[in-house]
Amino acid sequence: MCSSSDCILPGPPSRSNLSAADLSPSGLLAFASGSSVSLVDSRSLQLISSVSLPSPISCAFSTVTSVRWAPVPVQRDLFSSDLLIAVGDHLGRIALVDFRLCSVRLWLEQSCDSASARGKSLGCGGVQDLCWVLARPDSYVLAAITGPSSLSLYTDSGQLFWKYDASPEYLSCIRCDPFDSRHFCVLGLKGFLLSLKLLGTTENDVPTKEFQIQTDCSDLQKLEREVVASSSHSTCPASAVFPLYSAKFSFSPHWKHILFATFPRELFVFDLKYEAALYVVALPRGYAKFVDVLPDPSQEFLYCLHLDGRLSIWRRKEGEQVHVLCAIEEFMPTIGNSVPSPSLLTLLISQLDSTLQNIRTIHSDALLDSSELEISFDFNNDAFLLFKTHFISISDDGKIWSWILTFNGDEDSNPQTNENLIESPTNGNQDLHPNISFEITLVGQLQLLSSAVTVLAIPTPSMTATLARGGNFPAVVVPLVALGTEAGTIDVVDVSANAVAASFSAHTSSIRGLNWLGNSRLVSYSCSRVSKRTGGYVNKLVVTCLRSGVSRGFRVLQKPERAPIRALRASSSGRYLLILFRDAPVEVWAMTKSPVMLRSLALPFTVLEWTLPTIPSIAQKSLSKQLSMSSNQEVNVTPSDIETPNASDSKAVAADALQDDASESFAFALVNGSLGVFEVYGRRIRDFRPKWPASSFISTDGLITAMAYRLPHVVTGDKLGNIRWWDVVSGNSSSFNTCKEGIKKIKFSPVFSGDISRGRITVLFYDNTFSIYDLDSPDPLAISLMRPQIPGTLILELDWLPLRTSKFDSLVLCVAGTDGSFRLVEVHLDEKMTTQIPPKERFRSVPLCTPMLLPTPHALLGVKPSWFNTSSTCIDKRPHSIPGRTSSSKDLRSFMIDFPPIGDPAVLEMFLKVLEPYRSEGCLLDDEKAKLYSSLVNKGCAARFAFAAAIFGETSEALFWLQLPSAMKHVVNKTASKSAKKQFEETATLSKTSSKGPSSTGFEKNGSMSEGQLRLMAFEQKDLWVCANERIPWHEKLEGEEAIQNRVHELVSVGNLEGAVSLLLSTSPDSSYFYPNALRAVALSSTVSKSLVELAVKVVAANMVRSDRSLSGTHLLCSVGRYQEACSQLQDAGCWTDSATLAATHLNGSDYARVLQRWAGHVVNIEHNLWRGVILYVAVGAFEEALAVFRKAERAETAAIFIMACRETLADSWSIDPKNEDVMVVTESYALYQRKLVHLCMDSPPSFH
C-alpha cells in the first residue's frame, strides 16, 4: 500500500500552521497545511505534490509550523537533490524533506535531547521559525526558534552544536543578512534584537550582540498576564501563544546594516551599525495592526501587511531613511467571499520575477529595438518597462492568490523624488502625482480544499441511474469525489487532475452527511441545535446540481425538530433516499425533481445500507466501453454484438435475476441484532424475502454499528469488532473477530467482470485505522492487509474509487484524513498486480514550465528561440515563432546558435535529445520567459547565462553575470590612457560635490529601477561613493559619543573634511573624546603637510591603533594624504566597505585596484560569497585569481562559461593565454563534467509532474 505524494490534496492552511510558507528563488511555493507540506508552481498556480510529515507514536498527528527552502551550496553535486526543504512542527521536530524523493531525508536532533545546549534546559517546544545561514563555502547551518524563547543551531548533518535561551523574551522571527550570508538576526515580541555571525560550526564560533528596540509592549503585557494565569502554553512558540500579536523584520536589500521591523502598532527602521532606530512611525489611524513587512527587491518600497488583509505601501524620501505611506491595496476582495470573510495568513514576494525584471530592464534596448515586437503577446509590451512586483498570498479558505502590483509613472516623476505623498489614510490616492499610481491586479488563483474535510462521497451509479426502467446501458462512472467540509461547502475533486473542479456553498455550518444521486446531483445535510435550554434541532437538507451549480433545499420545516438527522443513505440509482434520525422513524424519499416522501418506517434501526450496483456482465461491460467513446462518434449496437455470459458469471446473473430492474433494496439491522432486507418498488416498500441464515448468526453480544450490502452478500460489523457476512441467496453465513473494538464503516471493493474475488472489504475502526479483508478466502485474518497506517494522518472517512476495469488496475482508496486532507491510496494486495503497468500521468490543463522540476536540472541556452516553439495556445503570438510546430525529426544541430570553443560539441546535441520530450510538451519555458530569452539571445553569452541562473533560482549568480560586462569594461577603461589633468578634474569635482552634501543626480541613477539588486555587487568608484554619501543625512539626529565617532568616520570616508572638523569641534570638554577629537580636528584642518608633521601624525596614529582607536588613526592618515595606509588600517580592523568607500573617494589606478583585490580575497575566503568576490577580481583585472576561485569551488562549468564570456567581451584585451595551465585544466574538467552530466540525463527517463 502506498500514498503517492502527487495524489494528496491538502486541507486549507490555518493559523495553527503559523503562516508557514516560503517561495524559492526559482518560483516554487512551499506552504504548510495541517501535517502536510505542499509544492505549488507560483507561475501557473498548479499543485505539484504534497508530502505529509509522519506523526510520532506518542501523538496522533503533527502540525507543520515552519518551512524554509534549503539553498544550493556553491560546490554542487550532480547527484544531490536541489529540492530540499527544512520543515518544523508543533512538537519541536525538524526534518529535511526531499521533494524529489517525496520523503523525509533527515531528522535533526531535538534540542531537548542534547547535552551540548548551554543555559538552562527547556522542554521541546514547537518550531516558530527557521533560517539557513552560511557556515562554510560548502555547507549551511540551520537556525531554529523553538518554544517561546530558544534559539538553536544545527549542522547540515542534523547535530545541535549551539543553543541560546532568551527568556523571558518571546522570540518571533529570524532572518539572514543579504549582504553577508554568515550574519543573521533574531527579533522578539518585546523588541529584543539578537545579532549573530557564524565563524564556524563549534560552540565558540558564534559571536553575539544584543540590541533593544524601544517599542510599546502594553498590549503584550496584558496578553502575557492572561497566558500566565492559564499556564497552558509553557512550551508553545510565540505565534501560537499570541496568534494576533506579531513582530516581524526584514533586512534591507539595498542598504547594509539597515533592517525594517514591524510591531502591531509601530514600524521601525533600525541601523545595526549605529545601534539605534533611524525612523519610527505609529500605525495610522483607522488601520488594522501590522502583521509583516516586506521590502521590494528592486525598488525602495516597503510593503506592510495588516491584520485585515490589506497592504500598505511605503516609500523612502530622498536623502533620509523616512518612509511615507503612499498607497493602500486590498488583498481580500469582498466579492464572492463567504461570511465571515476568510483571513489572509501570509504574503510573499517573488524573487524570480524581480530578477527577471532586472534582466529585462538592463537589456530593454533589445526589446525596444527588436523588429519582432510587431507580433505581441497576450499582455501589453509596455508592461516590460514598468515597475512590477509579483505577490503570492495564502488565505485560510484554501485559496492561493497571485497578484501583480504595477507602478505607473513618467521618468520625470521618480518615486524617490516625488513629494506628493499620502499623509493620511483617508486620502486614498488623491494626493499622488497625476502621473504616478499603483495598481494591483489579480492574475491567478488556485483553489484547494476550502475547509477541513468532514465527509466524502463517491458516485457508484447503477444501471438504473440514467434510465427510468433500467436497461442494458449502465451509467458512466465519473472520476469525481465530493467532499463535505466544516465550513459548509461541497468541494468536488477531479481525481485524474488531483484538483478541485468545483466548489459549492451549500450550508452555513459543518456538513454531517453527503451522498451522490446518480453522477450529477448531490444531497447533503447539516444539523444545528437551537439552544441547550429549549432543545430542538434545525435539520437542513440540500440537493446540489453539478451541472447548474444550484443548491435547493427540501423538507423545509418552520419549527425545530425534536431529533437530529443521524445519516443519509442514497440508492445507487439516485432515485431513493433514506433519512435516519436519532430516536425517530426513518423517512423514505423519492428524489425526483421535487423530492417526495414515500413513507416513514417506525423501526429501531441502527444501520441501513442500499445494495451496491450489481457486477456488470461481459455484455454490459462491452457496451459500457462503447458508451465511453467520444460524443462525436456514432455507436450502433445490434443484438449480435452482445455476447452471452459464460459459466463463470452464472452466480452473478442468478443474483441479478432476484432483483427487478426498476426496484432497489436495502439491508438493515435493528437494535436487537436482527437483520432484514427491504425492497423499494415505485412507491411500495416490501420484504425482500431472502434466505435467512442460522439463528446463531444474530448478534446478541454487540450492537451492529456498520453494514455493507452487495448482492448477494450482506456484511455487518459490531462494536466488539466482530465481522459477519450472509449470502441472501443461499443463506450461508460466517463470522470472525478482528481483534479490535468498534467498527465504524464497511465498504466493498470495486470489482470487474471475471474478478475471482467479490468479497474484498475495507473496515474502518473508531480508532481511525483501517484493515482490508478478503471474505472469499478460508482465513480472512491470515492473508488480508491488517491495520495499515498512512504517514502523517489518521483516517476520518474512506471509500473505494470505482474506476477499476481489469485485474491490472490497482485498488485505490479515497481517504479523508483527520488533518483535513484528501488523498488517494493505492492498495497492493498482490505486488505482481501492478509491476507491468506504467505510472499514470496526471492531467494538466497547462504544462509546468519549471526547469527546476526536471529529473536532472540543467541549462541549455545556446539554442535558437525557435526551438522553444510548441503547440502552445498562443504560439502564433510569440515574437520569435515560426509557422507550424518545430519538427523533432529535424537535425537538432541546426537549432544551435554556435558551437562554443570549450567542451565537446557532440554533448550539446545529446542534451537537445534529452530535453526533446519536455520541449515537445511545453515544459521548459512559458511564453513570457520565451519572449525574454528571444530578446536576449543576441546580447551575448553573459546575458544568456544570467537568464539561465535566474530561472534556476541562482539569484546571486544571475547578478554576477549581469555585472560581468560592466566589470570587464571597467578594466578596459582603467587600462586606457587618461590625462593627468582629467583625473585631477574628476577628483576635484568629486571632492567639491562631497562638501555640499548628497548628489541628487548620482542618487537618481543609483536608485533607478534597474539597479536595485545590483548594489550588492557595486565596484565602481562613483557607485561606492554615492551609496556612502547617501547614508550620511540618516544619522544627523542621533546623539551619543559613539554615534558622533561613526558620523565623523563617514564624513572622512567620503572626503567631506569640512563637515568632519565642524563635528569634531562640537565635542564637549568634559567628554573623554575631547583630546583625540581636538587633535584630529587640527590635523584635518591643516592645509599644508610637512614631513615632520607627517611623521608625528603617523606615530600618533600608530599609538591610537594600539589603544584600539583604529578609526581615529585612519583619520589622521587621511589628513596628511596617506590614503593607501588608511585603507589598509581599515581593512585590518574589519571595515572592508568603509575602506572601499575611502579608496573610491581618494585613490585611482593601481592603488584603488590593490584595495579592491584585497577586499575580493576577504569576500571569497572569509564571507564565502563567491559571486561578489569574483566580480571584484574582474573589476581590477585579476582574471587568473577569478579563475582560481572557480577551480577551488569545483565549478568547472562556471569557469568554462566565464572564459567564454570574457573572450567574447574583451576580445583582444583578454590577457590569459589559452595555453595557460589554469585554462587547460578548466577545459578538461568542463569536458569531463559534460560527459558526466549527459550520461546522468540520458539514464533518467522523462518524468512529468
JSON list of C-alpha atoms in Angstrom, two decimals, residues 609-748:
[
{"chain": "A", "resi": 609, "resn": "GLU", "atom": "CA", "xyz": [-27.28, 0.35, 3.57]},
{"chain": "A", "resi": 610, "resn": "TRP", "atom": "CA", "xyz": [-28.52, 0.20, -0.04]},
{"chain": "A", "resi": 611, "resn": "THR", "atom": "CA", "xyz": [-27.26, -2.50, -2.28]},
{"chain": "A", "resi": 612, "resn": "LEU", "atom": "CA", "xyz": [-24.31, -1.54, -4.45]},
{"chain": "A", "resi": 613, "resn": "PRO", "atom": "CA", "xyz": [-24.59, -1.76, -8.26]},
{"chain": "A", "resi": 614, "resn": "THR", "atom": "CA", "xyz": [-24.56, -5.35, -9.44]},
{"chain": "A", "resi": 615, "resn": "ILE", "atom": "CA", "xyz": [-21.43, -6.74, -11.01]},
{"chain": "A", "resi": 616, "resn": "PRO", "atom": "CA", "xyz": [-21.59, -5.97, -14.76]},
{"chain": "A", "resi": 617, "resn": "SER", "atom": "CA", "xyz": [-21.70, -8.87, -17.14]},
{"chain": "A", "resi": 618, "resn": "ILE", "atom": "CA", "xyz": [-19.34, -9.10, -20.10]},
{"chain": "A", "resi": 619, "resn": "ALA", "atom": "CA", "xyz": [-22.08, -7.84, -22.41]},
{"chain": "A", "resi": 620, "resn": "GLN", "atom": "CA", "xyz": [-22.77, -4.84, -20.20]},
{"chain": "A", "resi": 621, "resn": "LYS", "atom": "CA", "xyz": [-19.04, -4.18, -19.87]},
{"chain": "A", "resi": 622, "resn": "SER", "atom": "CA", "xyz": [-18.56, -4.12, -23.65]},
{"chain": "A", "resi": 623, "resn": "LEU", "atom": "CA", "xyz": [-21.47, -1.73, -24.05]},
{"chain": "A", "resi": 624, "resn": "SER", "atom": "CA", "xyz": [-20.06, 0.48, -21.29]},
{"chain": "A", "resi": 625, "resn": "LYS", "atom": "CA", "xyz": [-16.77, 0.77, -23.13]},
{"chain": "A", "resi": 626, "resn": "GLN", "atom": "CA", "xyz": [-18.56, 1.73, -26.32]},
{"chain": "A", "resi": 627, "resn": "LEU", "atom": "CA", "xyz": [-20.52, 4.42, -24.49]},
{"chain": "A", "resi": 628, "resn": "SER", "atom": "CA", "xyz": [-17.29, 5.93, -23.21]},
{"chain": "A", "resi": 629, "resn": "MET", "atom": "CA", "xyz": [-16.22, 6.86, -26.73]},
{"chain": "A", "resi": 630, "resn": "SER", "atom": "CA", "xyz": [-16.15, 10.43, -27.91]},
{"chain": "A", "resi": 631, "resn": "SER", "atom": "CA", "xyz": [-19.54, 12.07, -28.22]},
{"chain": "A", "resi": 632, "resn": "ASN", "atom": "CA", "xyz": [-18.97, 12.98, -31.84]},
{"chain": "A", "resi": 633, "resn": "GLN", "atom": "CA", "xyz": [-18.71, 9.30, -32.81]},
{"chain": "A", "resi": 634, "resn": "GLU", "atom": "CA", "xyz": [-21.81, 7.24, -33.58]},
{"chain": "A", "resi": 635, "resn": "VAL", "atom": "CA", "xyz": [-22.20, 3.87, -31.90]},
{"chain": "A", "resi": 636, "resn": "ASN", "atom": "CA", "xyz": [-24.53, 1.29, -33.47]},
{"chain": "A", "resi": 637, "resn": "VAL", "atom": "CA", "xyz": [-25.23, -1.70, -31.28]},
{"chain": "A", "resi": 638, "resn": "THR", "atom": "CA", "xyz": [-27.03, -4.73, -32.64]},
{"chain": "A", "resi": 639, "resn": "PRO", "atom": "CA", "xyz": [-28.17, -7.84, -30.80]},
{"chain": "A", "resi": 640, "resn": "SER", "atom": "CA", "xyz": [-25.40, -9.81, -32.47]},
{"chain": "A", "resi": 641, "resn": "ASP", "atom": "CA", "xyz": [-22.79, -7.58, -30.80]},
{"chain": "A", "resi": 642, "resn": "ILE", "atom": "CA", "xyz": [-23.91, -8.67, -27.34]},
{"chain": "A", "resi": 643, "resn": "GLU", "atom": "CA", "xyz": [-22.02, -11.68, -26.07]},
{"chain": "A", "resi": 644, "resn": "THR", "atom": "CA", "xyz": [-23.55, -14.39, -23.94]},
{"chain": "A", "resi": 645, "resn": "PRO", "atom": "CA", "xyz": [-22.23, -14.52, -20.36]},
{"chain": "A", "resi": 646, "resn": "ASN", "atom": "CA", "xyz": [-20.07, -17.53, -19.67]},
{"chain": "A", "resi": 647, "resn": "ALA", "atom": "CA", "xyz": [-20.39, -20.04, -16.87]},
{"chain": "A", "resi": 648, "resn": "SER", "atom": "CA", "xyz": [-18.05, -18.19, -14.58]},
{"chain": "A", "resi": 649, "resn": "ASP", "atom": "CA", "xyz": [-20.61, -15.37, -14.29]},
{"chain": "A", "resi": 650, "resn": "SER", "atom": "CA", "xyz": [-23.58, -17.62, -13.55]},
{"chain": "A", "resi": 651, "resn": "LYS", "atom": "CA", "xyz": [-23.56, -16.73, -9.87]},
{"chain": "A", "resi": 652, "resn": "ALA", "atom": "CA", "xyz": [-23.70, -13.02, -10.62]},
{"chain": "A", "resi": 653, "resn": "VAL", "atom": "CA", "xyz": [-26.50, -13.49, -13.17]},
{"chain": "A", "resi": 654, "resn": "ALA", "atom": "CA", "xyz": [-28.52, -15.55, -10.71]},
{"chain": "A", "resi": 655, "resn": "ALA", "atom": "CA", "xyz": [-28.16, -12.86, -8.09]},
{"chain": "A", "resi": 656, "resn": "ASP", "atom": "CA", "xyz": [-29.19, -10.13, -10.53]},
{"chain": "A", "resi": 657, "resn": "ALA", "atom": "CA", "xyz": [-32.29, -12.08, -11.51]},
{"chain": "A", "resi": 658, "resn": "LEU", "atom": "CA", "xyz": [-33.58, -11.80, -7.95]},
{"chain": "A", "resi": 659, "resn": "GLN", "atom": "CA", "xyz": [-33.96, -8.05, -8.30]},
{"chain": "A", "resi": 660, "resn": "ASP", "atom": "CA", "xyz": [-36.21, -6.26, -10.79]},
{"chain": "A", "resi": 661, "resn": "ASP", "atom": "CA", "xyz": [-34.58, -3.53, -12.90]},
{"chain": "A", "resi": 662, "resn": "ALA", "atom": "CA", "xyz": [-36.99, -0.93, -11.51]},
{"chain": "A", "resi": 663, "resn": "SER", "atom": "CA", "xyz": [-36.61, -1.97, -7.86]},
{"chain": "A", "resi": 664, "resn": "GLU", "atom": "CA", "xyz": [-33.82, -1.43, -5.36]},
{"chain": "A", "resi": 665, "resn": "SER", "atom": "CA", "xyz": [-33.24, -2.99, -1.98]},
{"chain": "A", "resi": 666, "resn": "PHE", "atom": "CA", "xyz": [-31.54, -2.03, 1.25]},
{"chain": "A", "resi": 667, "resn": "ALA", "atom": "CA", "xyz": [-30.40, -4.11, 4.20]},
{"chain": "A", "resi": 668, "resn": "PHE", "atom": "CA", "xyz": [-30.84, -3.06, 7.81]},
{"chain": "A", "resi": 669, "resn": "ALA", "atom": "CA", "xyz": [-30.07, -4.06, 11.35]},
{"chain": "A", "resi": 670, "resn": "LEU", "atom": "CA", "xyz": [-32.21, -3.47, 14.41]},
{"chain": "A", "resi": 671, "resn": "VAL", "atom": "CA", "xyz": [-31.26, -2.72, 17.97]},
{"chain": "A", "resi": 672, "resn": "ASN", "atom": "CA", "xyz": [-31.80, -6.34, 19.00]},
{"chain": "A", "resi": 673, "resn": "GLY", "atom": "CA", "xyz": [-29.35, -7.56, 16.34]},
{"chain": "A", "resi": 674, "resn": "SER", "atom": "CA", "xyz": [-31.98, -8.71, 13.84]},
{"chain": "A", "resi": 675, "resn": "LEU", "atom": "CA", "xyz": [-31.23, -8.29, 10.14]},
{"chain": "A", "resi": 676, "resn": "GLY", "atom": "CA", "xyz": [-33.54, -7.73, 7.21]},
{"chain": "A", "resi": 677, "resn": "VAL", "atom": "CA", "xyz": [-33.79, -6.63, 3.61]},
{"chain": "A", "resi": 678, "resn": "PHE", "atom": "CA", "xyz": [-36.47, -4.35, 2.19]},
{"chain": "A", "resi": 679, "resn": "GLU", "atom": "CA", "xyz": [-37.19, -3.72, -1.47]},
{"chain": "A", "resi": 680, "resn": "VAL", "atom": "CA", "xyz": [-38.44, -0.40, -2.82]},
{"chain": "A", "resi": 681, "resn": "TYR", "atom": "CA", "xyz": [-40.53, -0.67, -5.97]},
{"chain": "A", "resi": 682, "resn": "GLY", "atom": "CA", "xyz": [-42.01, 2.64, -7.07]},
{"chain": "A", "resi": 683, "resn": "ARG", "atom": "CA", "xyz": [-43.95, 3.88, -4.03]},
{"chain": "A", "resi": 684, "resn": "ARG", "atom": "CA", "xyz": [-44.18, 0.46, -2.43]},
{"chain": "A", "resi": 685, "resn": "ILE", "atom": "CA", "xyz": [-41.82, -1.00, 0.17]},
{"chain": "A", "resi": 686, "resn": "ARG", "atom": "CA", "xyz": [-41.93, -4.75, 0.67]},
{"chain": "A", "resi": 687, "resn": "ASP", "atom": "CA", "xyz": [-39.95, -7.52, 2.28]},
{"chain": "A", "resi": 688, "resn": "PHE", "atom": "CA", "xyz": [-37.19, -8.85, 0.03]},
{"chain": "A", "resi": 689, "resn": "ARG", "atom": "CA", "xyz": [-37.77, -12.41, 1.37]},
{"chain": "A", "resi": 690, "resn": "PRO", "atom": "CA", "xyz": [-34.13, -13.52, 1.48]},
{"chain": "A", "resi": 691, "resn": "LYS", "atom": "CA", "xyz": [-32.99, -16.94, 2.63]},
{"chain": "A", "resi": 692, "resn": "TRP", "atom": "CA", "xyz": [-32.24, -16.49, 6.30]},
{"chain": "A", "resi": 693, "resn": "PRO", "atom": "CA", "xyz": [-29.07, -17.74, 7.96]},
{"chain": "A", "resi": 694, "resn": "ALA", "atom": "CA", "xyz": [-28.92, -19.91, 11.07]},
{"chain": "A", "resi": 695, "resn": "SER", "atom": "CA", "xyz": [-30.26, -18.44, 14.30]},
{"chain": "A", "resi": 696, "resn": "SER", "atom": "CA", "xyz": [-26.75, -18.31, 15.75]},
{"chain": "A", "resi": 697, "resn": "PHE", "atom": "CA", "xyz": [-25.86, -15.63, 13.19]},
{"chain": "A", "resi": 698, "resn": "ILE", "atom": "CA", "xyz": [-27.84, -12.94, 15.07]},
{"chain": "A", "resi": 699, "resn": "SER", "atom": "CA", "xyz": [-25.56, -10.82, 17.23]},
{"chain": "A", "resi": 700, "resn": "THR", "atom": "CA", "xyz": [-26.55, -10.76, 20.88]},
{"chain": "A", "resi": 701, "resn": "ASP", "atom": "CA", "xyz": [-23.37, -9.52, 22.48]},
{"chain": "A", "resi": 702, "resn": "GLY", "atom": "CA", "xyz": [-22.64, -6.42, 20.42]},
{"chain": "A", "resi": 703, "resn": "LEU", "atom": "CA", "xyz": [-24.62, -3.63, 18.78]},
{"chain": "A", "resi": 704, "resn": "ILE", "atom": "CA", "xyz": [-24.27, -3.61, 14.99]},
{"chain": "A", "resi": 705, "resn": "THR", "atom": "CA", "xyz": [-22.57, -0.36, 14.00]},
{"chain": "A", "resi": 706, "resn": "ALA", "atom": "CA", "xyz": [-21.66, -0.85, 10.32]},
{"chain": "A", "resi": 707, "resn": "MET", "atom": "CA", "xyz": [-23.02, -2.67, 7.27]},
{"chain": "A", "resi": 708, "resn": "ALA", "atom": "CA", "xyz": [-22.28, -3.20, 3.59]},
{"chain": "A", "resi": 709, "resn": "TYR", "atom": "CA", "xyz": [-24.63, -4.76, 1.02]},
{"chain": "A", "resi": 710, "resn": "ARG", "atom": "CA", "xyz": [-23.89, -6.01, -2.46]},
{"chain": "A", "resi": 711, "resn": "LEU", "atom": "CA", "xyz": [-25.97, -8.79, -3.84]},
{"chain": "A", "resi": 712, "resn": "PRO", "atom": "CA", "xyz": [-25.82, -11.50, -2.69]},
{"chain": "A", "resi": 713, "resn": "HIS", "atom": "CA", "xyz": [-23.68, -10.55, 0.37]},
{"chain": "A", "resi": 714, "resn": "VAL", "atom": "CA", "xyz": [-24.64, -8.63, 3.50]},
{"chain": "A", "resi": 715, "resn": "VAL", "atom": "CA", "xyz": [-21.67, -7.83, 5.78]},
{"chain": "A", "resi": 716, "resn": "THR", "atom": "CA", "xyz": [-22.08, -6.42, 9.29]},
{"chain": "A", "resi": 717, "resn": "GLY", "atom": "CA", "xyz": [-19.72, -5.21, 11.99]},
{"chain": "A", "resi": 718, "resn": "ASP", "atom": "CA", "xyz": [-20.43, -4.54, 15.64]},
{"chain": "A", "resi": 719, "resn": "LYS", "atom": "CA", "xyz": [-18.95, -2.53, 18.47]},
{"chain": "A", "resi": 720, "resn": "LEU", "atom": "CA", "xyz": [-16.95, -5.55, 19.70]},
{"chain": "A", "resi": 721, "resn": "GLY", "atom": "CA", "xyz": [-15.05, -5.90, 16.43]},
{"chain": "A", "resi": 722, "resn": "ASN", "atom": "CA", "xyz": [-16.93, -8.92, 15.04]},
{"chain": "A", "resi": 723, "resn": "ILE", "atom": "CA", "xyz": [-17.50, -9.16, 11.29]},
{"chain": "A", "resi": 724, "resn": "ARG", "atom": "CA", "xyz": [-20.33, -11.35, 9.95]},
{"chain": "A", "resi": 725, "resn": "TRP", "atom": "CA", "xyz": [-21.43, -11.93, 6.40]},
{"chain": "A", "resi": 726, "resn": "TRP", "atom": "CA", "xyz": [-24.52, -13.57, 4.97]},
{"chain": "A", "resi": 727, "resn": "ASP", "atom": "CA", "xyz": [-25.45, -14.78, 1.48]},
{"chain": "A", "resi": 728, "resn": "VAL", "atom": "CA", "xyz": [-29.09, -13.79, 0.90]},
{"chain": "A", "resi": 729, "resn": "VAL", "atom": "CA", "xyz": [-29.40, -16.36, -1.95]},
{"chain": "A", "resi": 730, "resn": "SER", "atom": "CA", "xyz": [-28.04, -19.47, -0.29]},
{"chain": "A", "resi": 731, "resn": "GLY", "atom": "CA", "xyz": [-28.41, -18.49, 3.35]},
{"chain": "A", "resi": 732, "resn": "ASN", "atom": "CA", "xyz": [-24.78, -19.36, 4.10]},
{"chain": "A", "resi": 733, "resn": "SER", "atom": "CA", "xyz": [-23.08, -17.25, 6.76]},
{"chain": "A", "resi": 734, "resn": "SER", "atom": "CA", "xyz": [-19.82, -16.96, 8.66]},
{"chain": "A", "resi": 735, "resn": "SER", "atom": "CA", "xyz": [-18.04, -14.66, 11.10]},
{"chain": "A", "resi": 736, "resn": "PHE", "atom": "CA", "xyz": [-14.68, -13.81, 12.67]},
{"chain": "A", "resi": 737, "resn": "ASN", "atom": "CA", "xyz": [-13.27, -11.33, 15.17]},
{"chain": "A", "resi": 738, "resn": "THR", "atom": "CA", "xyz": [-10.89, -8.56, 14.05]},
{"chain": "A", "resi": 739, "resn": "CYS", "atom": "CA", "xyz": [-9.23, -8.31, 17.47]},
{"chain": "A", "resi": 740, "resn": "LYS", "atom": "CA", "xyz": [-10.16, -4.64, 17.56]},
{"chain": "A", "resi": 741, "resn": "GLU", "atom": "CA", "xyz": [-13.17, -2.90, 19.05]},
{"chain": "A", "resi": 742, "resn": "GLY", "atom": "CA", "xyz": [-15.56, -0.53, 17.36]},
{"chain": "A", "resi": 743, "resn": "ILE", "atom": "CA", "xyz": [-16.22, -0.90, 13.62]},
{"chain": "A", "resi": 744, "resn": "LYS", "atom": "CA", "xyz": [-17.27, 2.40, 12.11]},
{"chain": "A", "resi": 745, "resn": "LYS", "atom": "CA", "xyz": [-17.72, 1.61, 8.42]},
{"chain": "A", "resi": 746, "resn": "ILE", "atom": "CA", "xyz": [-17.51, -1.31, 5.97]},
{"chain": "A", "resi": 747, "resn": "LYS", "atom": "CA", "xyz": [-17.01, -0.86, 2.22]},
{"chain": "A", "resi": 748, "resn": "PHE", "atom": "CA", "xyz": [-16.93, -3.43, -0.60]}
]
